[in-house]
């Protein structure tokens, strides 16, 4: 089955700790995205990447970092600099042939602070 | 810059009644418009999209939306609500520059039996 997988489903972070959220896709999509979702605020773009070894900041990149070493993978690291990391994190992907704008989402990772 | 306003953070309908979820957008160029649905603790599922073809767009699960340029609206409708439609719905807009979708704040749909 083609799709986007995110792991873990739940993640707990201690104060001062960096944590990494995994996102993998086997859709052969070129672009991948990370969003943060908070209640009543919709989705906000953290980072996106159109090609391997290249990525751009979104609207709320501070306190986060990403890498894109493989087309299939786009991990997100929540660093200790992110003071309010508790949220639902969604990964998405898209392909140029379908219009970059049509994005498909993974099941999400909920990050909680201990 | 593009933006999306979803009128009503919560909408409640009876089972079998019409569903109407409102979305207004602003965009400096002809937009691409999307509706997504999210069930609790899950990712977003694409319901339908408008990409400058027919103004009435049909999606999955019996939903449809009409693009009205004069009203800058893209309201989502379904003739008869089902209990399984209870979820949160997001409207999103893109100006077609490739990568950026801007989402509304979401509308939670409750379906009463």
PDB file of C-alpha atoms in Angstrom:
ATOM      1  CA  UNK A   1       0.000   0.000   0.000  1.00  0.00           C
ATOM      2  CA  UNK A   2       1.314   3.421  -0.924  1.00  0.00           C
ATOM      3  CA  UNK A   3       1.147   6.060   1.730  1.00  0.00           C
ATOM      4  CA  UNK A   4       2.784   8.220   4.360  1.00  0.00           C
ATOM      5  CA  UNK A   5       3.839   6.811   7.704  1.00  0.00           C
ATOM      6  CA  UNK A   6       4.693   8.819  10.785  1.00  0.00           C
ATOM      7  CA  UNK A   7       6.243   7.490  13.937  1.00  0.00           C
ATOM      8  CA  UNK A   8       5.835   7.387  16.788  1.00  0.00           C
ATOM      9  CA  UNK A   9       2.137   8.024  17.264  1.00  0.00           C
ATOM     10  CA  UNK A  10       2.846   9.616  20.662  1.00  0.00           C
ATOM     11  CA  UNK A  11       6.119  11.155  21.788  1.00  0.00           C
ATOM     12  CA  UNK A  12       7.094  12.556  25.159  1.00  0.00           C
ATOM     13  CA  UNK A  13       9.769  15.167  25.564  1.00  0.00           C
ATOM     14  CA  UNK A  14      11.588  16.191  28.692  1.00  0.00           C
ATOM     15  CA  UNK A  15      12.726  19.759  29.286  1.00  0.00           C
ATOM     16  CA  UNK A  16      15.878  20.583  27.336  1.00  0.00           C
ATOM     17  CA  UNK A  17      15.656  17.490  25.172  1.00  0.00           C
ATOM     18  CA  UNK A  18      15.717  17.285  21.391  1.00  0.00           C
ATOM     19  CA  UNK A  19      13.322  14.789  19.837  1.00  0.00           C
ATOM     20  CA  UNK A  20      12.958  13.593  16.250  1.00  0.00           C
ATOM     21  CA  UNK A  21       9.718  12.768  14.484  1.00  0.00           C
ATOM     22  CA  UNK A  22       9.861  10.376  11.578  1.00  0.00           C
ATOM     23  CA  UNK A  23       8.052  10.767   8.246  1.00  0.00           C
ATOM     24  CA  UNK A  24       8.388   8.250   5.414  1.00  0.00           C
ATOM     25  CA  UNK A  25       6.506   8.060   2.120  1.00  0.00           C
ATOM     26  CA  UNK A  26       6.461   5.439  -0.611  1.00  0.00           C
ATOM     27  CA  UNK A  27       4.358   7.466  -3.059  1.00  0.00           C
ATOM     28  CA  UNK A  28       7.398   8.619  -5.024  1.00  0.00           C
ATOM     29  CA  UNK A  29       6.377  12.180  -4.240  1.00  0.00           C
ATOM     30  CA  UNK A  30       8.922  14.912  -4.757  1.00  0.00           C
ATOM     31  CA  UNK A  31       7.839  17.381  -2.100  1.00  0.00           C
ATOM     32  CA  UNK A  32       7.364  16.855   1.621  1.00  0.00           C
ATOM     33  CA  UNK A  33       6.053  19.139   4.345  1.00  0.00           C
ATOM     34  CA  UNK A  34       5.783  19.448   8.107  1.00  0.00           C
ATOM     35  CA  UNK A  35       2.843  21.162   9.775  1.00  0.00           C
ATOM     36  CA  UNK A  36       2.009  21.904  13.366  1.00  0.00           C
ATOM     37  CA  UNK A  37      -1.622  21.751  14.481  1.00  0.00           C
ATOM     38  CA  UNK A  38      -2.924  23.450  17.609  1.00  0.00           C
ATOM     39  CA  UNK A  39      -6.605  23.489  18.613  1.00  0.00           C
ATOM     40  CA  UNK A  40      -8.549  26.250  16.867  1.00  0.00           C
ATOM     41  CA  UNK A  41      -5.577  27.407  14.796  1.00  0.00           C
ATOM     42  CA  UNK A  42      -5.640  25.178  11.766  1.00  0.00           C
ATOM     43  CA  UNK A  43      -2.338  23.967  10.371  1.00  0.00           C
ATOM     44  CA  UNK A  44       0.828  26.027  10.257  1.00  0.00           C
ATOM     45  CA  UNK A  45       3.749  25.209   7.975  1.00  0.00           C
ATOM     46  CA  UNK A  46       7.077  24.490   9.685  1.00  0.00           C
ATOM     47  CA  UNK A  47       9.366  23.369   6.839  1.00  0.00           C
ATOM     48  CA  UNK A  48       9.039  21.992   3.336  1.00  0.00           C
ATOM     49  CA  UNK A  49      11.306  20.340   0.805  1.00  0.00           C
ATOM     50  CA  UNK A  50      10.878  19.970  -2.950  1.00  0.00           C
ATOM     51  CA  UNK A  51      13.998  17.955  -3.672  1.00  0.00           C
ATOM     52  CA  UNK A  52      16.598  15.929  -1.845  1.00  0.00           C
ATOM     53  CA  UNK A  53      19.182  17.941   0.091  1.00  0.00           C
ATOM     54  CA  UNK A  54      17.115  21.125  -0.131  1.00  0.00           C
ATOM     55  CA  UNK A  55      14.451  22.557   2.179  1.00  0.00           C
ATOM     56  CA  UNK A  56      12.848  25.898   3.033  1.00  0.00           C
ATOM     57  CA  UNK A  57      11.499  27.431   6.204  1.00  0.00           C
ATOM     58  CA  UNK A  58       7.783  27.814   6.581  1.00  0.00           C
ATOM     59  CA  UNK A  59       5.914  30.233   8.810  1.00  0.00           C
ATOM     60  CA  UNK A  60       7.005  28.838  12.184  1.00  0.00           C
ATOM     61  CA  UNK A  61      10.454  27.279  11.680  1.00  0.00           C
ATOM     62  CA  UNK A  62      12.057  28.615  14.862  1.00  0.00           C
ATOM     63  CA  UNK A  63      12.992  25.806  17.248  1.00  0.00           C
ATOM     64  CA  UNK A  64      12.747  23.120  14.571  1.00  0.00           C
ATOM     65  CA  UNK A  65      15.172  21.524  12.124  1.00  0.00           C
ATOM     66  CA  UNK A  66      14.829  19.092   9.227  1.00  0.00           C
ATOM     67  CA  UNK A  67      16.901  17.064   6.799  1.00  0.00           C
ATOM     68  CA  UNK A  68      16.141  15.520   3.409  1.00  0.00           C
ATOM     69  CA  UNK A  69      18.839  13.000   2.639  1.00  0.00           C
ATOM     70  CA  UNK A  70      16.488  10.614   0.837  1.00  0.00           C
ATOM     71  CA  UNK A  71      13.447  11.277  -1.305  1.00  0.00           C
ATOM     72  CA  UNK A  72      11.324   9.018   0.897  1.00  0.00           C
ATOM     73  CA  UNK A  73      12.239  10.518   4.259  1.00  0.00           C
ATOM     74  CA  UNK A  74      11.826  13.934   5.892  1.00  0.00           C
ATOM     75  CA  UNK A  75      12.499  13.782   9.646  1.00  0.00           C
ATOM     76  CA  UNK A  76      11.668  16.730  11.890  1.00  0.00           C
ATOM     77  CA  UNK A  77      13.694  17.518  15.006  1.00  0.00           C
ATOM     78  CA  UNK A  78      12.046  19.550  17.735  1.00  0.00           C
ATOM     79  CA  UNK A  79      14.908  21.219  19.541  1.00  0.00           C
ATOM     80  CA  UNK A  80      15.129  22.492  23.096  1.00  0.00           C
ATOM     81  CA  UNK A  81      14.796  26.001  21.649  1.00  0.00           C
ATOM     82  CA  UNK A  82      11.128  25.307  20.916  1.00  0.00           C
ATOM     83  CA  UNK A  83       9.563  26.443  24.167  1.00  0.00           C
ATOM     84  CA  UNK A  84       6.027  25.307  23.469  1.00  0.00           C
ATOM     85  CA  UNK A  85       6.319  22.041  21.536  1.00  0.00           C
ATOM     86  CA  UNK A  86       3.110  20.383  22.680  1.00  0.00           C
ATOM     87  CA  UNK A  87       1.053  19.927  19.506  1.00  0.00           C
ATOM     88  CA  UNK A  88      -0.051  17.495  16.828  1.00  0.00           C
ATOM     89  CA  UNK A  89       2.519  17.267  14.033  1.00  0.00           C
ATOM     90  CA  UNK A  90       1.476  16.331  10.519  1.00  0.00           C
ATOM     91  CA  UNK A  91       3.674  15.349   7.610  1.00  0.00           C
ATOM     92  CA  UNK A  92       2.453  15.674   4.030  1.00  0.00           C
ATOM     93  CA  UNK A  93       3.726  15.083   0.518  1.00  0.00           C
ATOM     94  CA  UNK A  94       2.876  16.144  -3.017  1.00  0.00           C
ATOM     95  CA  UNK A  95       3.963  15.567  -6.585  1.00  0.00           C
ATOM     96  CA  UNK A  96       4.468  18.072  -9.363  1.00  0.00           C
ATOM     97  CA  UNK A  97       2.417  16.075 -11.841  1.00  0.00           C
ATOM     98  CA  UNK A  98      -0.681  16.500  -9.718  1.00  0.00           C
ATOM     99  CA  UNK A  99       0.041  20.117  -8.946  1.00  0.00           C
ATOM    100  CA  UNK A 100       2.333  20.735  -6.027  1.00  0.00           C
ATOM    101  CA  UNK A 101      -0.620  22.139  -4.115  1.00  0.00           C
ATOM    102  CA  UNK A 102      -2.472  18.820  -3.704  1.00  0.00           C
ATOM    103  CA  UNK A 103      -1.002  17.467  -0.513  1.00  0.00           C
ATOM    104  CA  UNK A 104      -1.529  14.090   1.094  1.00  0.00           C
ATOM    105  CA  UNK A 105      -1.150  13.685   4.833  1.00  0.00           C
ATOM    106  CA  UNK A 106       0.210  11.117   7.218  1.00  0.00           C
ATOM    107  CA  UNK A 107      -1.574  10.034  10.420  1.00  0.00           C
ATOM    108  CA  UNK A 108       0.307  12.473  12.676  1.00  0.00           C
ATOM    109  CA  UNK A 109       2.451  12.399  15.798  1.00  0.00           C
ATOM    110  CA  UNK A 110       1.276  13.911  19.072  1.00  0.00           C
ATOM    111  CA  UNK A 111       4.117  15.458  21.056  1.00  0.00           C
ATOM    112  CA  UNK A 112       3.696  15.999  24.763  1.00  0.00           C
ATOM    113  CA  UNK A 113       6.046  17.608  27.253  1.00  0.00           C
ATOM    114  CA  UNK A 114       6.766  15.856  30.551  1.00  0.00           C
TER     115      UNK A 114
ATOM    116  CA  UNK B   1      -1.150  37.229   0.728  1.00  0.00           C
ATOM    117  CA  UNK B   2      -3.748  34.515   0.619  1.00  0.00           C
ATOM    118  CA  UNK B   3      -5.942  33.775   3.612  1.00  0.00           C
ATOM    119  CA  UNK B   4      -8.920  31.636   4.532  1.00  0.00           C
ATOM    120  CA  UNK B   5     -11.817  32.306   6.863  1.00  0.00           C
ATOM    121  CA  UNK B   6     -14.101  29.518   7.985  1.00  0.00           C
ATOM    122  CA  UNK B   7     -17.283  30.890   9.463  1.00  0.00           C
ATOM    123  CA  UNK B   8     -18.331  28.966  12.527  1.00  0.00           C
ATOM    124  CA  UNK B   9     -15.863  26.944  14.562  1.00  0.00           C
ATOM    125  CA  UNK B  10     -18.663  24.503  15.423  1.00  0.00           C
ATOM    126  CA  UNK B  11     -21.657  23.460  13.325  1.00  0.00           C
ATOM    127  CA  UNK B  12     -24.358  21.110  14.543  1.00  0.00           C
ATOM    128  CA  UNK B  13     -26.901  19.395  12.265  1.00  0.00           C
ATOM    129  CA  UNK B  14     -29.393  16.586  12.629  1.00  0.00           C
ATOM    130  CA  UNK B  15     -28.855  13.305  10.845  1.00  0.00           C
ATOM    131  CA  UNK B  16     -30.401  13.577   7.377  1.00  0.00           C
ATOM    132  CA  UNK B  17     -30.235  17.377   7.314  1.00  0.00           C
ATOM    133  CA  UNK B  18     -28.270  19.548   4.918  1.00  0.00           C
ATOM    134  CA  UNK B  19     -24.640  20.179   5.790  1.00  0.00           C
ATOM    135  CA  UNK B  20     -23.257  23.619   4.922  1.00  0.00           C
ATOM    136  CA  UNK B  21     -19.746  24.592   5.972  1.00  0.00           C
ATOM    137  CA  UNK B  22     -18.637  28.050   4.949  1.00  0.00           C
ATOM    138  CA  UNK B  23     -15.278  29.094   3.573  1.00  0.00           C
ATOM    139  CA  UNK B  24     -14.214  32.485   2.260  1.00  0.00           C
ATOM    140  CA  UNK B  25     -10.785  33.188   0.872  1.00  0.00           C
ATOM    141  CA  UNK B  26      -8.629  36.035  -0.265  1.00  0.00           C
ATOM    142  CA  UNK B  27      -6.110  35.657  -3.032  1.00  0.00           C
ATOM    143  CA  UNK B  28      -4.363  38.013  -5.414  1.00  0.00           C
ATOM    144  CA  UNK B  29      -4.458  35.445  -8.225  1.00  0.00           C
ATOM    145  CA  UNK B  30      -6.940  32.761  -9.289  1.00  0.00           C
ATOM    146  CA  UNK B  31      -6.752  30.323  -6.408  1.00  0.00           C
ATOM    147  CA  UNK B  32      -6.620  26.609  -5.963  1.00  0.00           C
ATOM    148  CA  UNK B  33      -9.048  25.603  -3.203  1.00  0.00           C
ATOM    149  CA  UNK B  34      -9.300  22.485  -1.100  1.00  0.00           C
ATOM    150  CA  UNK B  35     -11.446  20.875   1.557  1.00  0.00           C
ATOM    151  CA  UNK B  36      -9.939  18.336   3.923  1.00  0.00           C
ATOM    152  CA  UNK B  37     -11.567  16.246   6.655  1.00  0.00           C
ATOM    153  CA  UNK B  38      -9.912  15.143   9.880  1.00  0.00           C
ATOM    154  CA  UNK B  39     -11.235  12.483  12.242  1.00  0.00           C
ATOM    155  CA  UNK B  40     -10.009  12.568  15.861  1.00  0.00           C
ATOM    156  CA  UNK B  41      -6.299  11.876  16.248  1.00  0.00           C
ATOM    157  CA  UNK B  42      -5.865  11.206  12.543  1.00  0.00           C
ATOM    158  CA  UNK B  43      -4.287  12.955   9.585  1.00  0.00           C
ATOM    159  CA  UNK B  44      -6.148  15.003   7.004  1.00  0.00           C
ATOM    160  CA  UNK B  45      -7.976  13.358   4.123  1.00  0.00           C
ATOM    161  CA  UNK B  46      -8.589  15.233   0.893  1.00  0.00           C
ATOM    162  CA  UNK B  47     -12.320  15.627   0.241  1.00  0.00           C
ATOM    163  CA  UNK B  48     -12.210  17.673  -2.940  1.00  0.00           C
ATOM    164  CA  UNK B  49     -10.292  20.362  -4.788  1.00  0.00           C
ATOM    165  CA  UNK B  50     -10.922  23.209  -7.214  1.00  0.00           C
ATOM    166  CA  UNK B  51      -8.192  23.925  -9.730  1.00  0.00           C
ATOM    167  CA  UNK B  52      -9.860  26.291 -12.227  1.00  0.00           C
ATOM    168  CA  UNK B  53     -11.943  23.738 -14.082  1.00  0.00           C
ATOM    169  CA  UNK B  54     -15.655  23.282 -13.288  1.00  0.00           C
ATOM    170  CA  UNK B  55     -16.914  25.599 -10.557  1.00  0.00           C
ATOM    171  CA  UNK B  56     -19.006  22.842  -8.932  1.00  0.00           C
ATOM    172  CA  UNK B  57     -16.667  20.234  -7.572  1.00  0.00           C
ATOM    173  CA  UNK B  58     -17.780  16.825  -6.395  1.00  0.00           C
ATOM    174  CA  UNK B  59     -15.776  14.994  -3.795  1.00  0.00           C
ATOM    175  CA  UNK B  60     -15.817  11.829  -1.786  1.00  0.00           C
ATOM    176  CA  UNK B  61     -18.518  10.758   0.676  1.00  0.00           C
ATOM    177  CA  UNK B  62     -21.230  12.768  -1.126  1.00  0.00           C
ATOM    178  CA  UNK B  63     -19.699  16.190  -0.480  1.00  0.00           C
ATOM    179  CA  UNK B  64     -19.490  18.950  -3.039  1.00  0.00           C
ATOM    180  CA  UNK B  65     -18.350  22.563  -3.116  1.00  0.00           C
ATOM    181  CA  UNK B  66     -19.024  25.480  -5.413  1.00  0.00           C
ATOM    182  CA  UNK B  67     -16.437  28.079  -6.325  1.00  0.00           C
ATOM    183  CA  UNK B  68     -17.999  31.550  -6.476  1.00  0.00           C
ATOM    184  CA  UNK B  69     -15.475  34.118  -7.579  1.00  0.00           C
ATOM    185  CA  UNK B  70     -17.784  37.084  -7.041  1.00  0.00           C
ATOM    186  CA  UNK B  71     -18.306  36.075  -3.415  1.00  0.00           C
ATOM    187  CA  UNK B  72     -14.754  34.729  -2.896  1.00  0.00           C
ATOM    188  CA  UNK B  73     -16.369  31.648  -1.406  1.00  0.00           C
ATOM    189  CA  UNK B  74     -15.942  27.901  -1.571  1.00  0.00           C
ATOM    190  CA  UNK B  75     -18.649  26.502   0.701  1.00  0.00           C
ATOM    191  CA  UNK B  76     -18.877  22.766   1.344  1.00  0.00           C
ATOM    192  CA  UNK B  77     -22.261  21.033   1.219  1.00  0.00           C
ATOM    193  CA  UNK B  78     -23.802  17.624   1.584  1.00  0.00           C
ATOM    194  CA  UNK B  79     -27.550  17.065   1.076  1.00  0.00           C
ATOM    195  CA  UNK B  80     -28.032  14.599   3.924  1.00  0.00           C
ATOM    196  CA  UNK B  81     -25.783  14.310   6.958  1.00  0.00           C
ATOM    197  CA  UNK B  82     -24.725  10.959   8.278  1.00  0.00           C
ATOM    198  CA  UNK B  83     -23.371  10.199  11.733  1.00  0.00           C
ATOM    199  CA  UNK B  84     -20.053   9.239  10.170  1.00  0.00           C
ATOM    200  CA  UNK B  85     -19.653  12.809   8.854  1.00  0.00           C
ATOM    201  CA  UNK B  86     -18.879  14.064  12.353  1.00  0.00           C
ATOM    202  CA  UNK B  87     -15.321  15.371  12.105  1.00  0.00           C
ATOM    203  CA  UNK B  88     -13.330  18.556  11.693  1.00  0.00           C
ATOM    204  CA  UNK B  89     -13.232  20.130   8.263  1.00  0.00           C
ATOM    205  CA  UNK B  90     -10.533  22.402   6.916  1.00  0.00           C
ATOM    206  CA  UNK B  91     -10.644  24.720   3.938  1.00  0.00           C
ATOM    207  CA  UNK B  92      -7.315  25.608   2.316  1.00  0.00           C
ATOM    208  CA  UNK B  93      -6.144  27.926  -0.449  1.00  0.00           C
ATOM    209  CA  UNK B  94      -3.062  28.077  -2.616  1.00  0.00           C
ATOM    210  CA  UNK B  95      -2.025  30.743  -5.055  1.00  0.00           C
ATOM    211  CA  UNK B  96      -0.396  28.079  -7.176  1.00  0.00           C
ATOM    212  CA  UNK B  97       3.139  29.157  -6.475  1.00  0.00           C
ATOM    213  CA  UNK B  98       3.965  25.572  -5.870  1.00  0.00           C
ATOM    214  CA  UNK B  99       4.257  24.810  -2.283  1.00  0.00           C
ATOM    215  CA  UNK B 100       2.223  26.797   0.108  1.00  0.00           C
ATOM    216  CA  UNK B 101      -1.232  25.826   1.325  1.00  0.00           C
ATOM    217  CA  UNK B 102      -2.884  28.208   3.764  1.00  0.00           C
ATOM    218  CA  UNK B 103      -5.454  26.591   6.021  1.00  0.00           C
ATOM    219  CA  UNK B 104      -8.482  27.943   7.762  1.00  0.00           C
ATOM    220  CA  UNK B 105      -8.940  27.391  11.484  1.00  0.00           C
ATOM    221  CA  UNK B 106     -11.308  24.483  10.929  1.00  0.00           C
ATOM    222  CA  UNK B 107     -14.978  23.755  11.572  1.00  0.00           C
ATOM    223  CA  UNK B 108     -16.048  20.921  13.831  1.00  0.00           C
ATOM    224  CA  UNK B 109     -19.184  19.251  12.507  1.00  0.00           C
ATOM    225  CA  UNK B 110     -21.460  17.534  14.994  1.00  0.00           C
ATOM    226  CA  UNK B 111     -24.249  15.280  13.738  1.00  0.00           C
ATOM    227  CA  UNK B 112     -27.168  14.667  16.101  1.00  0.00           C
ATOM    228  CA  UNK B 113     -29.294  11.537  15.931  1.00  0.00           C
TER     229      UNK B 113
END
